[in-house]
Tab-separated table of C-alpha atoms in Angstrom:
chain	number	residue	atom	x	y	z
A	1	MET	CA	22.597	81.905	-24.884
A	2	LYS	CA	21.441	81.057	-21.349
A	3	PRO	CA	19.502	83.821	-19.473
A	4	GLY	CA	22.154	84.191	-16.791
A	5	LYS	CA	24.944	84.512	-19.372
A	6	GLY	CA	22.941	87.023	-21.410
A	7	ILE	CA	22.247	89.374	-18.541
A	8	VAL	CA	25.937	89.544	-17.590
A	9	LEU	CA	27.023	90.302	-21.166
A	10	ILE	CA	24.366	92.934	-21.850
A	11	LEU	CA	24.795	94.712	-18.534
A	12	SER	CA	28.574	94.719	-18.835
A	13	LEU	CA	28.246	96.491	-22.182
A	14	LEU	CA	25.731	98.953	-20.765
A	15	LEU	CA	28.044	99.810	-17.880
A	16	LEU	CA	30.857	100.568	-20.276
A	17	LEU	CA	28.659	102.923	-22.309
A	18	THR	CA	26.767	104.626	-19.476
A	19	PRO	CA	28.162	107.480	-17.345
A	20	VAL	CA	28.216	107.068	-13.578
A	21	VAL	CA	25.295	108.750	-11.831
A	22	ALA	CA	25.465	109.532	-8.120
A	23	ASN	CA	22.442	108.336	-6.138
A	24	ALA	CA	21.600	110.115	-2.928
A	25	GLU	CA	18.359	108.149	-2.646
A	26	ILE	CA	17.241	104.703	-3.713
A	27	ASP	CA	15.824	104.722	-7.229
A	28	PRO	CA	12.161	103.566	-7.341
A	29	SER	CA	13.104	101.093	-10.061
A	30	ILE	CA	15.376	99.262	-7.594
A	31	LYS	CA	12.439	98.989	-5.190
A	32	LYS	CA	10.441	97.466	-8.054
A	33	LEU	CA	13.180	94.893	-8.626
A	34	ASP	CA	13.197	94.121	-4.905
A	35	ASP	CA	9.429	93.543	-4.999
A	36	ILE	CA	9.817	91.143	-7.935
A	37	SER	CA	12.423	89.139	-6.023
A	38	ASP	CA	10.051	88.930	-3.056
A	39	GLU	CA	7.196	87.709	-5.267
A	40	ALA	CA	9.476	85.021	-6.692
A	41	LEU	CA	10.316	83.821	-3.166
A	42	GLN	CA	6.645	83.720	-2.197
A	43	MET	CA	5.929	81.547	-5.262
A	44	VAL	CA	8.686	79.123	-4.315
A	45	LYS	CA	7.407	78.861	-0.743
A	46	ILE	CA	4.060	77.521	-2.016
A	47	TYR	CA	5.695	75.201	-4.595
A	48	ARG	CA	4.720	77.322	-7.609
A	49	TYR	CA	8.093	76.912	-9.290
A	50	GLU	CA	6.922	77.760	-12.801
A	51	ASP	CA	5.441	81.048	-11.591
A	52	ALA	CA	8.654	81.779	-9.707
A	53	LYS	CA	10.609	81.131	-12.899
A	54	LYS	CA	8.433	83.607	-14.791
A	55	MET	CA	9.005	86.225	-12.089
A	56	LEU	CA	12.766	85.732	-12.228
A	57	GLU	CA	12.741	85.963	-16.020
A	58	HIS	CA	10.665	89.135	-15.708
A	59	PHE	CA	13.245	90.435	-13.248
A	60	GLU	CA	15.971	89.970	-15.858
A	61	GLY	CA	14.196	92.192	-18.358
A	62	GLU	CA	13.435	94.873	-15.767
A	63	PHE	CA	16.987	94.770	-14.481
A	64	ILE	CA	18.389	95.441	-17.924
A	65	LYS	CA	15.975	98.341	-18.497
A	66	THR	CA	16.809	99.821	-15.095
A	67	THR	CA	20.539	99.653	-15.680
A	68	ARG	CA	20.173	101.173	-19.144
A	69	ARG	CA	18.844	104.397	-17.601
A	70	GLY	CA	21.955	104.957	-15.513
A	71	HIS	CA	24.769	103.352	-13.557
A	72	LEU	CA	22.805	102.373	-10.442
A	73	PHE	CA	25.103	99.516	-9.481
A	74	SER	CA	28.828	99.150	-9.027
A	75	MET	CA	30.618	96.379	-10.896
A	76	ASP	CA	30.802	94.323	-7.692
A	77	GLU	CA	27.078	94.763	-7.097
A	78	LEU	CA	26.372	93.778	-10.684
A	79	ARG	CA	28.341	90.551	-10.268
A	80	ILE	CA	26.636	89.764	-6.952
A	81	VAL	CA	23.131	90.313	-8.339
A	82	THR	CA	23.679	88.373	-11.553
A	83	THR	CA	25.310	85.441	-9.754
A	84	ALA	CA	22.509	85.244	-7.174
A	85	HIS	CA	19.859	85.639	-9.880
A	86	GLU	CA	21.353	82.895	-12.034
A	87	ALA	CA	21.483	80.499	-9.058
A	88	ALA	CA	17.863	81.288	-8.145
A	89	LEU	CA	16.707	80.763	-11.733
A	90	LYS	CA	18.482	77.407	-11.939
A	91	ALA	CA	16.909	76.385	-8.633
A	92	VAL	CA	13.311	76.999	-9.725
A	93	ALA	CA	13.936	75.384	-13.116
A	94	ALA	CA	15.629	72.269	-11.694
A	95	GLU	CA	13.890	68.912	-11.833
A	96	SER	CA	12.456	67.646	-8.572
A	97	LYS	CA	14.914	64.738	-8.507
A	98	THR	CA	17.934	67.028	-8.579
A	99	MET	CA	16.912	69.638	-5.996
A	100	ASP	CA	14.503	69.461	-3.059
A	101	HIS	CA	12.168	72.197	-1.885
A	102	GLU	CA	14.382	73.405	0.952
A	103	GLU	CA	17.352	73.905	-1.347
A	104	ARG	CA	15.211	75.888	-3.806
A	105	ILE	CA	14.132	78.184	-0.983
A	106	HIS	CA	17.777	78.440	0.075
A	107	LYS	CA	18.835	79.749	-3.364
A	108	VAL	CA	15.908	82.111	-3.929
A	109	THR	CA	16.132	83.508	-0.390
A	110	ARG	CA	19.776	84.370	-0.996
A	111	PHE	CA	18.754	86.316	-4.106
A	112	ARG	CA	15.912	87.986	-2.209
A	113	LEU	CA	18.268	89.191	0.523
A	114	VAL	CA	20.693	90.580	-2.062
A	115	MET	CA	18.007	92.743	-3.646
A	116	ASP	CA	16.838	93.962	-0.249
A	117	ALA	CA	20.414	94.878	0.708
A	118	LEU	CA	20.654	97.052	-2.410
A	119	GLN	CA	17.567	99.105	-1.599
A	120	SER	CA	17.275	99.088	2.211
A	121	MET	CA	17.860	102.463	3.799
A	122	HIS	CA	17.480	100.983	7.276
A	123	GLN	CA	18.043	97.539	8.756
A	124	PRO	CA	18.450	95.049	5.858
A	125	LEU	CA	16.653	91.728	5.970
A	126	TRP	CA	19.829	89.692	6.305
A	127	THR	CA	20.388	91.124	9.799
A	128	GLU	CA	17.315	89.156	10.912
A	129	MET	CA	19.525	86.105	10.547
A	130	GLU	CA	21.533	87.110	13.609
A	131	GLU	CA	19.589	84.972	16.088
A	132	PRO	CA	19.588	81.671	14.119
A	133	ILE	CA	23.208	82.143	13.045
A	134	MET	CA	24.485	82.913	16.528
A	135	THR	CA	22.383	80.123	18.059
A	136	VAL	CA	23.949	77.570	15.715
A	137	PHE	CA	27.379	79.152	16.213
A	138	ASN	CA	27.115	78.889	20.005
A	139	GLY	CA	26.156	75.219	19.656
A	140	MET	CA	29.187	74.679	17.438
A	141	LYS	CA	31.485	76.490	19.871
A	142	SER	CA	30.179	74.576	22.888
A	143	ALA	CA	30.582	71.247	21.081
A	144	ALA	CA	34.169	72.126	20.118
A	145	TYR	CA	35.134	72.943	23.704
A	146	ASN	CA	33.465	69.749	24.937
A	147	GLY	CA	35.095	67.592	22.262
A	148	ASP	CA	31.726	66.465	20.869
A	149	ASN	CA	32.639	65.629	17.276
A	150	GLU	CA	29.195	64.817	15.901
A	151	ASP	CA	27.489	67.830	17.459
A	152	PHE	CA	30.310	70.098	16.289
A	153	TYR	CA	30.137	68.877	12.677
A	154	ALA	CA	26.330	69.120	12.599
A	155	ASN	CA	26.313	72.686	13.930
A	156	LEU	CA	29.201	73.715	11.709
A	157	ASP	CA	27.408	72.502	8.570
A	158	SER	CA	24.250	74.335	9.647
A	159	PHE	CA	26.276	77.480	10.290
A	160	LEU	CA	27.917	77.265	6.856
A	161	SER	CA	24.500	76.905	5.198
A	162	LEU	CA	23.220	80.016	6.952
A	163	TYR	CA	26.418	81.927	6.236
A	164	GLU	CA	26.196	81.042	2.561
A	165	VAL	CA	22.744	82.617	2.359
A	166	ILE	CA	23.770	85.995	3.786
A	167	TYR	CA	27.296	86.145	2.341
A	168	PRO	CA	26.347	87.921	-0.937
A	169	SER	CA	24.356	90.496	1.051
A	170	LEU	CA	27.294	91.017	3.398
A	171	ARG	CA	29.431	91.865	0.384
A	172	ILE	CA	27.005	94.669	-0.449
A	173	ASP	CA	26.669	96.195	3.026
A	174	VAL	CA	30.040	95.479	4.663
A	175	THR	CA	33.477	96.763	3.655
A	176	ALA	CA	35.708	94.498	1.580
A	177	GLU	CA	38.379	94.459	4.296
A	178	ARG	CA	35.956	93.197	6.961
A	179	ILE	CA	34.468	90.623	4.595
A	180	GLN	CA	37.907	89.301	3.685
A	181	LYS	CA	38.804	88.946	7.361
A	182	LEU	CA	35.491	87.281	8.203
A	183	ASN	CA	35.657	84.896	5.273
A	184	ALA	CA	39.212	83.898	6.137
A	185	ARG	CA	38.116	82.832	9.625
A	186	VAL	CA	35.113	80.884	8.309
A	187	THR	CA	37.285	79.126	5.715
A	188	TYR	CA	39.916	78.224	8.311
A	189	ILE	CA	37.338	76.696	10.678
A	190	ASP	CA	35.775	74.718	7.836
A	191	GLN	CA	39.056	73.402	6.428
A	192	TYR	CA	40.721	72.609	9.767
A	193	ARG	CA	37.834	70.986	11.618
A	194	PRO	CA	39.942	68.384	13.487
A	195	GLU	CA	42.316	71.062	14.769
A	196	ILE	CA	39.410	73.181	16.010
A	197	LEU	CA	38.274	70.183	18.042
A	198	ASN	CA	41.671	69.171	19.399
A	199	LYS	CA	43.832	72.294	19.732
A	200	PRO	CA	43.020	75.156	22.139
A	201	THR	CA	45.068	77.543	19.996
A	202	SER	CA	42.865	76.787	16.988
A	203	GLN	CA	39.725	77.127	19.084
A	204	ALA	CA	40.695	80.766	19.548
A	205	GLN	CA	39.541	81.205	15.952
A	206	LEU	CA	36.001	80.536	17.153
A	207	ASP	CA	36.192	83.403	19.646
A	208	ALA	CA	37.607	85.702	16.976
A	209	LEU	CA	34.895	84.758	14.483
A	210	GLU	CA	32.198	85.274	17.106
A	211	ALA	CA	33.499	88.777	17.826
A	212	ASP	CA	33.607	89.656	14.120
A	213	LEU	CA	30.063	88.420	13.544
A	214	MET	CA	28.680	90.276	16.555
A	215	ASN	CA	30.398	93.512	15.501
A	216	ILE	CA	28.961	93.287	11.995
A	217	PHE	CA	25.431	92.599	13.213
A	218	ASP	CA	25.672	95.348	15.837
A	219	ASP	CA	26.882	97.894	13.294
A	220	MET	CA	24.045	97.075	10.904
A	221	THR	CA	21.249	97.098	13.499
A	222	GLU	CA	21.966	100.418	15.202
A	223	ASP	CA	19.078	102.011	13.308
A	224	GLU	CA	15.578	100.656	13.700
A	225	ALA	CA	14.042	99.045	10.653
A	226	ASP	CA	11.514	100.949	8.575
A	227	PRO	CA	8.063	99.884	9.927
A	228	SER	CA	6.884	99.224	6.368
A	229	LEU	CA	9.500	96.471	6.088
A	230	TRP	CA	8.420	94.461	9.107
A	231	TRP	CA	5.904	92.315	7.205
A	232	VAL	CA	8.687	91.386	4.795
A	233	ILE	CA	11.096	90.692	7.651
A	234	ILE	CA	8.598	88.414	9.387
A	235	SER	CA	7.569	86.444	6.285
A	236	THR	CA	11.091	86.065	4.924
A	237	GLY	CA	12.799	85.556	8.281
A	238	SER	CA	10.451	82.758	9.306
A	239	ILE	CA	11.080	80.710	6.194
A	240	ILE	CA	14.821	81.239	6.548
A	241	ILE	CA	14.902	80.014	10.134
A	242	MET	CA	12.736	76.974	9.422
A	243	THR	CA	14.523	75.733	6.319
A	244	LEU	CA	18.170	76.696	6.176
A	245	SER	CA	19.281	74.948	9.341
A	246	TYR	CA	17.503	71.905	7.924
A	247	VAL	CA	19.685	72.160	4.814
A	248	GLY	CA	22.806	72.096	6.991
A	249	TRP	CA	21.478	69.095	8.923
A	250	LYS	CA	20.815	67.201	5.705
A	251	LYS	CA	24.355	67.923	4.580
A	252	TYR	CA	25.659	66.543	7.863
A	253	GLN	CA	23.547	63.394	7.486
A	254	ALA	CA	24.855	62.902	3.950
A	255	ASP	CA	28.444	63.250	5.194
A	256	MET	CA	27.826	60.682	7.929
A	257	GLU	CA	26.282	58.272	5.415
A	258	ARG	CA	29.315	58.581	3.134
A	259	ARG	CA	31.623	57.862	6.087
A	260	LYS	CA	29.630	54.755	7.004
A	261	ASN	CA	29.779	53.514	3.426
A	262	ARG	CA	33.548	54.040	3.296
A	263	MET	CA	33.968	52.093	6.550
A	264	LYS	CA	31.882	49.226	5.152
A	265	GLU	CA	33.972	49.174	1.988
A	266	ARG	CA	37.180	48.996	4.014
A	267	LYS	CA	35.849	46.093	6.098
A	268	ASN	CA	34.857	44.225	2.955
């Protein structure tokens, strides 16, 4: 049985057999899990994939032991953690030909932010993504209003890459109703790209999405972050900003290359 499959099965059984325990404060064991996820990310950043894999495998064992002691996670949180963990583990175990360094960081960062969201009593790390996300979003919005197709598609793909990284963490910290509304707007803009460029009525979706994003970030950043978390915010935030927009740009370049190839095939 694969590690990711095993953790879901075992923890599902444990949840069925374990009574719910109310948690007024964050359990120290969750902080330990958060630290392990951070160590795994640091290993990936310096290309030590095998060490990162060992840390993520260690996380799996600790996660099972932690959950066995009490119901510290809801079913939704359990699914979010196990999905993010499985993706991170696959990323560090992937062959170099199938996944580049930036994409590995992308996957492990997403897992890292999930674990921080579960234990942060103050400003979670994912809120540090506000500036890069809104910068890319504003570029996308400006390009749409100016009818600049290439710039719009490039910024949209970068935005989607950044959004994908924080989305699991949003599901932990933001209400299901707000997430559903936000996700519906993002999906609409992605699926109806030509309409966003050509129809003013569809462009209104951009304004609505901007308002939703700003409200969510504002609500989550009302309290100042715990000073002890700033070193984590700086180290994690910097790698996010430097790499994830690059992932979106690479996706855009790949899309453009496929379009060129299709045009050549049609001419031939």
